[in-house]
Short mmCIF file of C-alpha atoms and ligand atoms in Angstrom, two decimals:
data_model
loop_
_atom_site.label_atom_id
_atom_site.label_comp_id
_atom_site.label_asym_id
_atom_site.label_seq_id
_atom_site.Cartn_x
_atom_site.Cartn_y
_atom_site.Cartn_z
CA MET A 231 111.41 83.48 79.97
CA LEU A 232 107.84 82.59 81.07
CA THR A 233 104.73 83.88 78.78
CA LEU A 234 101.91 84.19 79.99
CA LEU A 235 99.10 83.03 77.94
CA ALA A 236 95.41 84.74 77.88
CA VAL A 237 92.94 85.86 75.74
CA ALA A 238 92.19 89.88 75.68
CA SER A 239 91.65 92.82 73.19
CA PRO A 240 94.53 94.00 71.82
CA GLU A 241 94.23 97.36 73.91
CA GLU A 242 94.65 95.58 77.22
CA THR A 243 97.41 93.28 75.92
CA GLU A 244 99.21 96.47 75.02
CA ILE A 245 98.57 97.87 78.38
CA TRP A 246 99.87 94.43 80.26
CA LYS A 247 102.96 94.42 77.98
CA ASP A 248 103.87 98.20 78.68
CA VAL A 249 103.24 97.91 82.94
CA GLN A 250 105.39 94.54 82.73
CA ASP A 251 108.16 96.48 81.02
CA TYR A 252 107.97 99.12 83.00
CA TYR A 253 107.73 97.17 86.48
CA GLY A 254 110.22 94.39 85.18
CA GLN A 255 112.91 96.56 83.36
CA VAL A 256 112.74 100.30 83.59
CA LEU A 257 112.08 100.51 87.36
CA LYS A 258 114.82 98.53 89.36
CA LYS A 259 113.92 100.69 93.16
CA SER A 260 111.31 102.69 94.23
CA ALA A 261 113.38 105.59 93.79
CA ASP A 262 113.24 104.83 90.41
CA LEU A 263 109.81 106.19 90.41
CA GLN A 264 109.18 109.67 88.43
CA THR A 265 106.14 110.92 90.47
CA ASN A 266 105.40 110.37 94.45
CA ALA A 267 102.00 108.34 93.56
CA CYS A 268 103.52 105.55 94.34
CA VAL A 269 105.10 106.22 97.38
CA THR A 270 103.31 105.44 101.16
CA PRO A 271 102.87 108.50 102.76
CA ALA A 272 104.61 108.64 106.39
CA ARG A 273 101.92 108.01 109.14
CA PRO A 274 101.68 106.51 112.61
CA VAL A 275 102.12 102.83 112.14
CA PRO A 276 101.30 100.41 114.95
CA LYS A 277 104.39 98.76 116.51
CA HIS A 278 103.56 95.39 115.58
CA ILE A 279 103.01 96.54 111.85
CA ARG A 280 105.87 98.63 112.16
CA GLU A 281 108.24 94.95 113.33
CA ALA A 282 106.72 92.87 110.56
CA LEU A 283 107.63 95.40 107.91
CA GLN A 284 111.30 95.52 109.74
CA ASN A 285 111.63 91.79 109.06
CA VAL A 286 111.08 91.86 105.25
CA HIS A 287 114.46 91.21 103.29
CA GLU A 288 116.16 94.67 101.96
CA GLU A 289 115.98 93.32 98.53
CA VAL A 290 112.23 92.91 98.44
CA THR A 291 111.63 96.25 100.48
CA LEU A 292 113.80 98.02 97.78
CA ARG A 293 111.32 97.17 94.76
CA TYR A 294 108.41 98.20 97.05
CA TYR A 295 106.05 100.61 94.93
CA GLY A 296 103.00 100.33 96.83
CA CYS A 297 101.17 103.80 97.61
CA GLY A 298 99.37 103.09 100.75
CA LEU A 299 99.49 100.29 104.18
CA VAL A 300 97.22 97.53 103.17
CA LEU A 301 97.51 95.58 106.89
CA PRO A 302 94.24 95.51 108.16
CA GLU A 303 93.54 94.60 111.78
CA CYS A 304 92.29 90.78 113.24
CA LEU A 305 94.41 88.66 110.67
CA GLU A 306 95.25 85.54 113.07
CA SER A 307 94.74 82.41 110.72
CA CYS A 308 93.51 84.11 107.95
CA TRP A 309 93.92 83.21 104.34
CA ILE A 310 94.83 86.67 102.17
CA LEU A 311 95.44 86.91 98.46
CA ASP A 312 97.49 90.23 97.71
CA LEU A 313 96.49 91.57 93.95
CA GLY A 314 99.60 92.60 92.07
CA SER A 315 101.87 91.58 94.98
CA GLY A 316 105.28 92.67 92.82
CA SER A 317 108.21 91.63 95.12
CA GLY A 318 106.25 90.71 97.78
CA ARG A 319 106.71 92.84 100.78
CA ASP A 320 103.08 92.87 101.84
CA CYS A 321 103.12 89.38 101.52
CA TYR A 322 105.75 88.58 103.79
CA ALA A 323 104.38 91.00 106.21
CA LEU A 324 101.14 89.63 106.56
CA SER A 325 102.71 85.79 106.48
CA GLN A 326 103.84 87.08 110.11
CA LEU A 327 100.31 88.29 110.99
CA VAL A 328 98.14 85.58 109.90
CA GLY A 329 100.91 83.26 111.69
CA GLU A 330 101.41 79.70 110.69
CA LYS A 331 98.30 78.50 110.33
CA GLY A 332 97.15 81.15 107.54
CA HIS A 333 98.54 81.70 104.41
CA VAL A 334 99.04 84.79 101.62
CA THR A 335 98.65 84.13 98.09
CA GLY A 336 100.82 86.78 95.95
CA ILE A 337 99.61 87.19 92.02
CA ASP A 338 101.28 89.18 89.80
CA MET A 339 102.03 89.54 85.97
CA THR A 340 105.87 90.74 86.07
CA GLU A 341 107.90 87.83 85.87
CA GLY A 342 111.15 89.59 87.59
CA GLN A 343 109.44 91.03 90.23
CA VAL A 344 107.34 87.26 91.04
CA GLU A 345 111.03 86.04 91.10
CA VAL A 346 112.27 88.06 93.78
CA ALA A 347 109.44 87.59 95.83
CA LYS A 348 109.80 83.96 95.36
CA LYS A 349 113.88 83.82 96.05
CA TYR A 350 112.86 84.70 99.66
CA ILE A 351 110.14 82.35 100.80
CA ALA A 352 112.85 80.38 102.47
CA TYR A 353 114.92 83.36 104.45
CA HIS A 354 111.29 84.40 105.51
CA MET A 355 110.08 81.14 106.95
CA GLU A 356 113.40 80.78 108.52
CA ARG A 357 113.29 84.44 110.17
CA TYR A 358 109.95 83.45 111.59
CA GLY A 359 110.36 80.21 112.94
CA PHE A 360 107.58 78.45 110.22
CA GLN A 361 107.89 74.72 109.74
CA THR A 362 105.52 74.81 106.86
CA PRO A 363 106.03 77.83 104.63
CA ASN A 364 102.53 79.87 104.50
CA VAL A 365 103.15 82.36 101.53
CA SER A 366 102.88 81.01 97.83
CA PHE A 367 103.52 83.51 94.74
CA VAL A 368 101.74 83.15 91.61
CA HIS A 369 102.73 84.24 88.15
CA GLY A 370 99.19 85.49 86.55
CA TYR A 371 96.84 88.43 85.94
CA ILE A 372 94.67 89.58 88.51
CA GLU A 373 91.73 89.98 85.95
CA LYS A 374 91.73 86.02 85.33
CA LEU A 375 92.16 84.79 88.46
CA LYS A 376 90.38 81.56 87.89
CA GLU A 377 93.05 80.68 84.80
CA ALA A 378 95.46 81.61 87.65
CA GLY A 379 93.97 78.35 89.63
CA ILE A 380 92.21 80.48 92.63
CA LYS A 381 89.23 78.75 93.75
CA ASN A 382 85.68 80.28 94.50
CA GLU A 383 85.07 81.89 98.28
CA SER A 384 88.53 80.37 99.08
CA TYR A 385 89.86 83.73 101.03
CA ASP A 386 89.18 86.13 104.22
CA ILE A 387 90.63 89.03 102.50
CA VAL A 388 92.20 90.05 99.33
CA ILE A 389 94.31 93.19 99.55
CA SER A 390 95.78 95.13 96.83
CA ASN A 391 98.33 97.73 96.96
CA CYS A 392 98.66 100.28 93.82
CA VAL A 393 97.53 97.92 91.56
CA ILE A 394 93.98 98.31 89.96
CA ASN A 395 94.75 101.86 88.50
CA LEU A 396 97.34 99.95 86.38
CA VAL A 397 94.57 97.45 85.00
CA PRO A 398 92.24 98.20 82.04
CA ASP A 399 89.04 96.58 83.33
CA LYS A 400 88.46 97.61 86.62
CA GLN A 401 85.19 95.96 86.83
CA GLN A 402 86.76 92.44 85.79
CA VAL A 403 89.05 92.55 88.76
CA LEU A 404 86.50 93.45 91.16
CA GLN A 405 84.20 90.51 90.09
CA GLU A 406 87.10 88.33 90.26
CA VAL A 407 87.40 89.31 93.71
CA TYR A 408 83.66 88.79 95.01
CA ARG A 409 83.98 85.21 93.40
CA VAL A 410 87.04 84.16 95.37
CA LEU A 411 86.29 85.85 98.84
CA LYS A 412 84.41 84.04 101.19
CA HIS A 413 81.13 85.43 102.30
CA GLY A 414 81.81 88.21 105.18
CA GLY A 415 85.20 88.84 103.38
CA GLU A 416 86.83 91.93 102.40
CA LEU A 417 88.89 93.75 99.89
CA TYR A 418 90.97 95.83 101.55
CA PHE A 419 93.31 98.29 99.06
CA SER A 420 95.04 101.34 98.67
CA ASP A 421 94.92 102.97 95.29
CA VAL A 422 95.21 105.99 93.52
CA TYR A 423 92.13 108.20 92.50
CA ALA A 424 91.01 110.99 90.33
CA SER A 425 89.02 114.11 90.92
CA LEU A 426 87.28 113.48 87.48
CA GLU A 427 86.74 111.01 84.64
CA LEU A 428 89.91 111.60 83.12
CA PRO A 429 90.50 112.31 79.26
CA GLU A 430 91.71 110.69 76.67
CA ASP A 431 94.95 111.90 76.43
CA ILE A 432 95.75 111.34 80.15
CA ARG A 433 94.80 107.51 79.62
CA LYS A 434 96.73 107.54 76.90
CA HIS A 435 100.13 108.17 78.32
CA LYS A 436 102.34 105.56 78.95
CA VAL A 437 104.51 107.08 81.59
CA LEU A 438 101.41 108.52 83.29
CA TRP A 439 99.88 104.96 83.38
CA GLY A 440 102.98 103.30 84.29
CA GLU A 441 103.23 106.10 87.44
CA CYS A 442 99.69 104.78 88.70
CA LEU A 443 97.84 107.97 87.45
CA GLY A 444 96.57 107.35 83.77
CA GLY A 445 94.55 104.88 84.81
CA ALA A 446 93.01 106.07 88.30
CA LEU A 447 89.51 105.61 88.64
CA TYR A 448 86.92 108.80 88.92
CA TRP A 449 86.41 108.28 93.19
CA LYS A 450 82.72 108.28 92.57
CA ASP A 451 82.59 105.42 90.43
CA LEU A 452 83.93 103.04 92.97
CA ALA A 453 80.67 102.98 95.01
CA ILE A 454 78.84 102.70 91.16
CA LEU A 455 80.87 99.29 90.41
CA ALA A 456 81.05 98.34 93.94
CA GLN A 457 77.44 98.13 94.19
CA LYS A 458 76.62 96.63 90.47
CA ILE A 459 78.86 93.69 91.72
CA GLY A 460 77.10 93.09 95.11
CA PHE A 461 79.70 94.63 97.45
CA CYS A 462 78.91 96.82 100.40
CA SER A 463 79.18 100.49 100.06
CA PRO A 464 83.14 101.71 99.98
CA ARG A 465 84.63 102.68 103.37
CA LEU A 466 87.02 104.59 103.12
CA VAL A 467 89.70 104.39 105.66
CA THR A 468 92.75 106.71 104.72
CA ALA A 469 93.48 109.23 101.88
CA HIS A 470 96.39 111.53 100.69
CA LEU A 471 96.71 113.72 98.09
CA ILE A 472 99.35 113.45 95.40
CA THR A 473 101.57 116.33 94.39
CA ILE A 474 103.05 114.48 91.66
CA GLN A 475 106.30 116.46 91.93
CA ASN A 476 107.29 116.26 88.35
CA LYS A 477 107.13 119.96 86.40
CA GLU A 478 106.55 117.42 82.77
CA LEU A 479 104.08 115.28 83.99
CA GLU A 480 102.24 117.59 86.38
CA SER A 481 101.53 120.10 82.97
CA MET A 482 99.83 117.11 81.39
CA THR A 483 97.13 116.50 84.02
CA GLY A 484 95.88 119.89 84.15
CA ASP A 485 92.88 120.49 86.84
CA CYS A 486 92.70 116.79 87.49
CA ARG A 487 93.59 115.73 90.92
CA PHE A 488 94.74 112.53 92.38
CA VAL A 489 94.67 110.94 95.67
CA SER A 490 96.23 107.56 97.12
CA ALA A 491 93.30 106.11 99.32
CA THR A 492 92.71 102.67 101.33
CA PHE A 493 88.98 101.61 101.12
CA ARG A 494 87.47 98.33 102.68
CA LEU A 495 84.65 96.79 100.57
CA PHE A 496 82.96 93.51 102.26
CA LYS A 497 80.85 90.91 100.61
CA LEU A 498 78.24 89.82 103.28
CA PRO A 499 76.02 87.23 102.77
CA LYS A 500 72.74 87.87 101.79
CA THR A 501 70.43 87.79 104.39
CA GLY A 502 67.10 89.83 105.58
CA PRO A 503 67.33 93.58 106.23
CA ALA A 504 69.69 94.40 108.91
CA LYS A 505 68.67 96.83 111.69
CA ARG A 506 70.36 100.08 113.40
CA CYS A 507 72.39 98.46 116.26
CA GLN A 508 74.32 99.38 119.61
CA VAL A 509 77.43 97.73 119.72
CA ILE A 510 80.46 97.12 121.64
CA TYR A 511 84.11 96.42 121.15
CA ASN A 512 85.70 93.91 123.39
CA GLY A 513 89.53 95.20 122.96
CA GLY A 514 90.48 91.02 121.59
CA ILE A 515 92.09 92.49 118.62
CA THR A 516 96.01 92.05 118.74
CA GLY A 517 97.78 95.71 118.76
CA HIS A 518 94.28 97.69 118.68
CA GLU A 519 93.15 96.21 122.40
CA LYS A 520 92.41 99.75 123.12
CA GLU A 521 90.75 101.06 120.59
CA LEU A 522 89.75 99.56 116.78
CA ILE A 523 89.82 102.53 113.84
CA PHE A 524 87.60 100.97 111.87
CA ASP A 525 87.49 103.58 108.88
CA ALA A 526 87.52 107.25 108.73
CA ASN A 527 84.14 107.44 110.72
CA PHE A 528 83.86 104.79 112.84
CA THR A 529 86.48 104.64 115.77
CA PHE A 530 85.54 101.57 118.56
CA LYS A 531 86.84 102.24 122.06
CA GLU A 532 87.20 99.15 124.04
CA GLY A 533 84.01 98.64 126.16
CA GLU A 534 81.94 101.58 125.13
CA ILE A 535 78.66 101.52 123.26
CA VAL A 536 78.72 102.82 119.53
CA GLU A 537 75.36 103.26 117.64
CA VAL A 538 75.83 102.38 114.11
CA ASP A 539 73.76 102.13 111.03
CA GLU A 540 72.37 99.21 109.54
CA GLU A 541 75.34 98.58 107.19
CA THR A 542 77.91 98.41 109.45
CA ALA A 543 75.64 96.53 112.14
CA ALA A 544 75.56 93.78 109.28
CA ILE A 545 79.33 93.94 108.86
CA LEU A 546 80.31 93.75 112.14
CA LYS A 547 78.32 90.42 112.53
CA ASN A 548 79.11 88.65 109.51
CA SER A 549 82.75 89.11 109.20
CA ARG A 550 85.62 87.83 111.33
CA PHE A 551 85.30 91.21 113.54
CA ALA A 552 81.71 89.35 114.98
CA GLN A 553 83.65 87.16 117.84
CA ASP A 554 85.20 90.94 119.12
CA PHE A 555 81.50 92.89 119.17
CA LEU A 556 78.99 92.52 121.34
CA ILE A 557 75.64 93.64 118.63
CA ARG A 558 72.27 93.85 120.15
CA PRO A 559 69.60 96.01 118.15
CA ILE A 560 68.45 99.16 119.25
CA GLY A 561 65.72 99.13 122.14
CA GLY A 562 66.87 101.68 124.85
CA CYS A 563 69.18 101.19 127.73
CA SER A 564 68.70 99.00 130.77
CA THR A 565 68.92 99.76 134.15
CA LEU A 566 72.09 97.63 134.19
CA GLU A 567 73.61 99.28 131.09
CA SER A 568 72.58 102.92 132.48
CA LYS A 569 75.90 103.96 133.49
CA VAL A 570 77.85 102.84 130.37
CA CYS A 571 75.50 104.50 128.35
CA LEU A 572 76.55 107.82 129.31
CA THR A 573 79.43 106.96 126.80
CA PHE A 574 77.41 106.46 123.80
CA ARG A 575 77.15 108.47 120.79
CA SER A 576 75.61 107.77 117.38
CA LEU A 577 76.83 109.20 114.33
CA SER A 578 73.97 110.67 111.36
CA SER A 579 74.39 110.07 107.84
CA LYS A 580 75.34 113.65 107.13
CA ASP A 581 78.51 113.24 109.00
CA ILE A 582 79.66 110.05 107.12
CA ILE A 583 82.56 111.20 104.71
CA THR A 584 83.61 109.28 101.56
CA ASP A 585 85.04 111.70 99.33
CA PRO A 586 88.99 110.67 99.77
CA PHE A 587 89.43 114.25 98.50
CA LYS A 588 87.91 115.94 101.44
CA LEU A 589 89.65 113.32 103.78
CA ALA A 590 92.86 114.32 102.50
CA GLU A 591 92.25 117.64 102.97
CA GLU A 592 91.70 117.75 106.72
CA SER A 593 94.17 119.09 108.43
CA ASP A 594 94.49 116.20 110.67
CA ASN A 595 93.14 113.15 108.33
CA MET A 596 95.45 111.11 110.44
CA LYS A 597 92.95 111.00 113.65
CA PRO A 598 89.52 109.26 113.40
CA ARG A 599 87.29 111.86 112.06
CA CYS A 600 84.00 112.62 114.48
CA ALA A 601 84.46 109.10 115.87
CA PRO A 602 81.64 108.15 117.71
CA GLY A 603 82.11 106.58 121.36
CA VAL A 604 82.34 109.39 123.70
CA ALA A 605 79.38 111.92 124.67
CA SER A 606 78.53 113.52 127.60
CA GLY A 607 74.46 113.82 126.98
CA GLY A 608 73.61 110.12 127.55
CA CYS A 609 72.17 107.70 125.23
CA GLY A 610 71.46 109.00 121.60
CA THR A 611 73.15 112.26 122.15
CA LYS A 612 74.88 113.36 118.84
CA LYS A 613 77.95 115.53 119.53
CA CYS A 614 80.87 115.96 116.50
CA CYS A 615 84.32 116.36 117.81
C1 SAM B 1038 102.79 100.02 91.39
S1 SAM B 1038 103.47 98.31 91.46
C2 SAM B 1038 102.85 97.99 93.21
C3 SAM B 1038 103.44 96.42 93.51
C4 SAM B 1038 103.18 95.76 95.00
N1 SAM B 1038 101.54 95.94 95.53
C5 SAM B 1038 104.11 97.06 96.09
O1 SAM B 1038 103.05 97.29 96.77
O2 SAM B 1038 105.19 96.92 95.92
C6 SAM B 1038 102.34 97.20 90.78
C7 SAM B 1038 102.50 95.70 90.31
O3 SAM B 1038 101.11 95.35 89.62
C8 SAM B 1038 101.26 94.35 88.59
N2 SAM B 1038 100.25 94.11 87.92
C9 SAM B 1038 99.76 95.34 87.15
N3 SAM B 1038 98.82 94.81 86.46
C10 SAM B 1038 98.23 93.70 86.59
C11 SAM B 1038 97.22 93.08 86.02
N4 SAM B 1038 96.55 92.99 85.20
N5 SAM B 1038 97.62 91.35 86.72
C12 SAM B 1038 98.86 91.00 87.57
N6 SAM B 1038 99.79 91.54 87.97
C13 SAM B 1038 99.59 93.43 87.66
C14 SAM B 1038 102.62 95.09 88.14
O4 SAM B 1038 103.62 94.03 87.78
C15 SAM B 1038 103.64 95.55 89.37
O5 SAM B 1038 104.29 94.60 89.93
#
């Protein structure tokens, strides 16, 4: 038995112990969970992602406890770090998607889960036909990535699936993520959020905490933390209401509602003020050739001009997405472009959705909401779908 040593407050140490016990001893498979907080909701999944998930070993999949899909786009050759990787389901799916030139590192503090993950490295490498393993697992705390040997600016993407809610010091985790991300990198993560600041009795309840509810962040606090650390504002991707479906636990949570949401947080280089831009997606991302659903607000259809705000322009320009976009400052339509400008539309800031509860409540939240890209009125037309 390997003991993890780390300096921490008594409260933090107790939570770590309880969570390790819950995910190492109490739960043996997804079906052992007492609520539906940690279950990925059914949603259309692109074919290449479905196939990648189907290739993962059964025992690994059986011990999956995630609450969302954390497999973003444009992954070839990327270096990815998975915070709280558990038995490694997302790591093994990502290892196929980044290919042999990329790498995926999973880190988790629960020894039993790390053991299951490590057990199947050779199985997956053989299945994918990779000569050299492109996946590794580390036993460690996600608040203490430096102690686990994770270097500054060493990853293109950090992912996490239903883990940050389990950590008492969320700011410390996000700060560490900021440190290890390269400039232009992103944290793409699914987690549970609360509709209000949770009262002490919910936060102190061990089962609610273990079930990913008791430690849920008030959703508005994510933007505050992100700004404090230096990330761009959170981009909401998907959201689904959690119904708990356990009478006893539901009675304890009172008026508080919970949502499982996926956000992207970008770390951009410090450059001068950005400008609103027109962007055109070239359709070059595998599995997303016709359109790229970037988040709940922006869908980029191949070949169409979209007007984007300063921050979105800066993200596209400075991230791994830059190679797939033509980006230029706004300055009217040239003669050459006037034809394509007929399929152009911009989105005003009041249309932008940031509240995961609002998104979850929209009946058809699987579709991109009010996506800019198609309008009939020519350059600059604003029209809601
Ligand atoms: C809900 S499970 C999700 C596991 C995995 N992401 C998945 O989708 O199956 C939460 C995982 O986070 C890990 N975890 C919680 N707090 C952690 C911490 N402070 N450091 C490292 N791992 C942590 C637990 O050990 C557990 O494996």
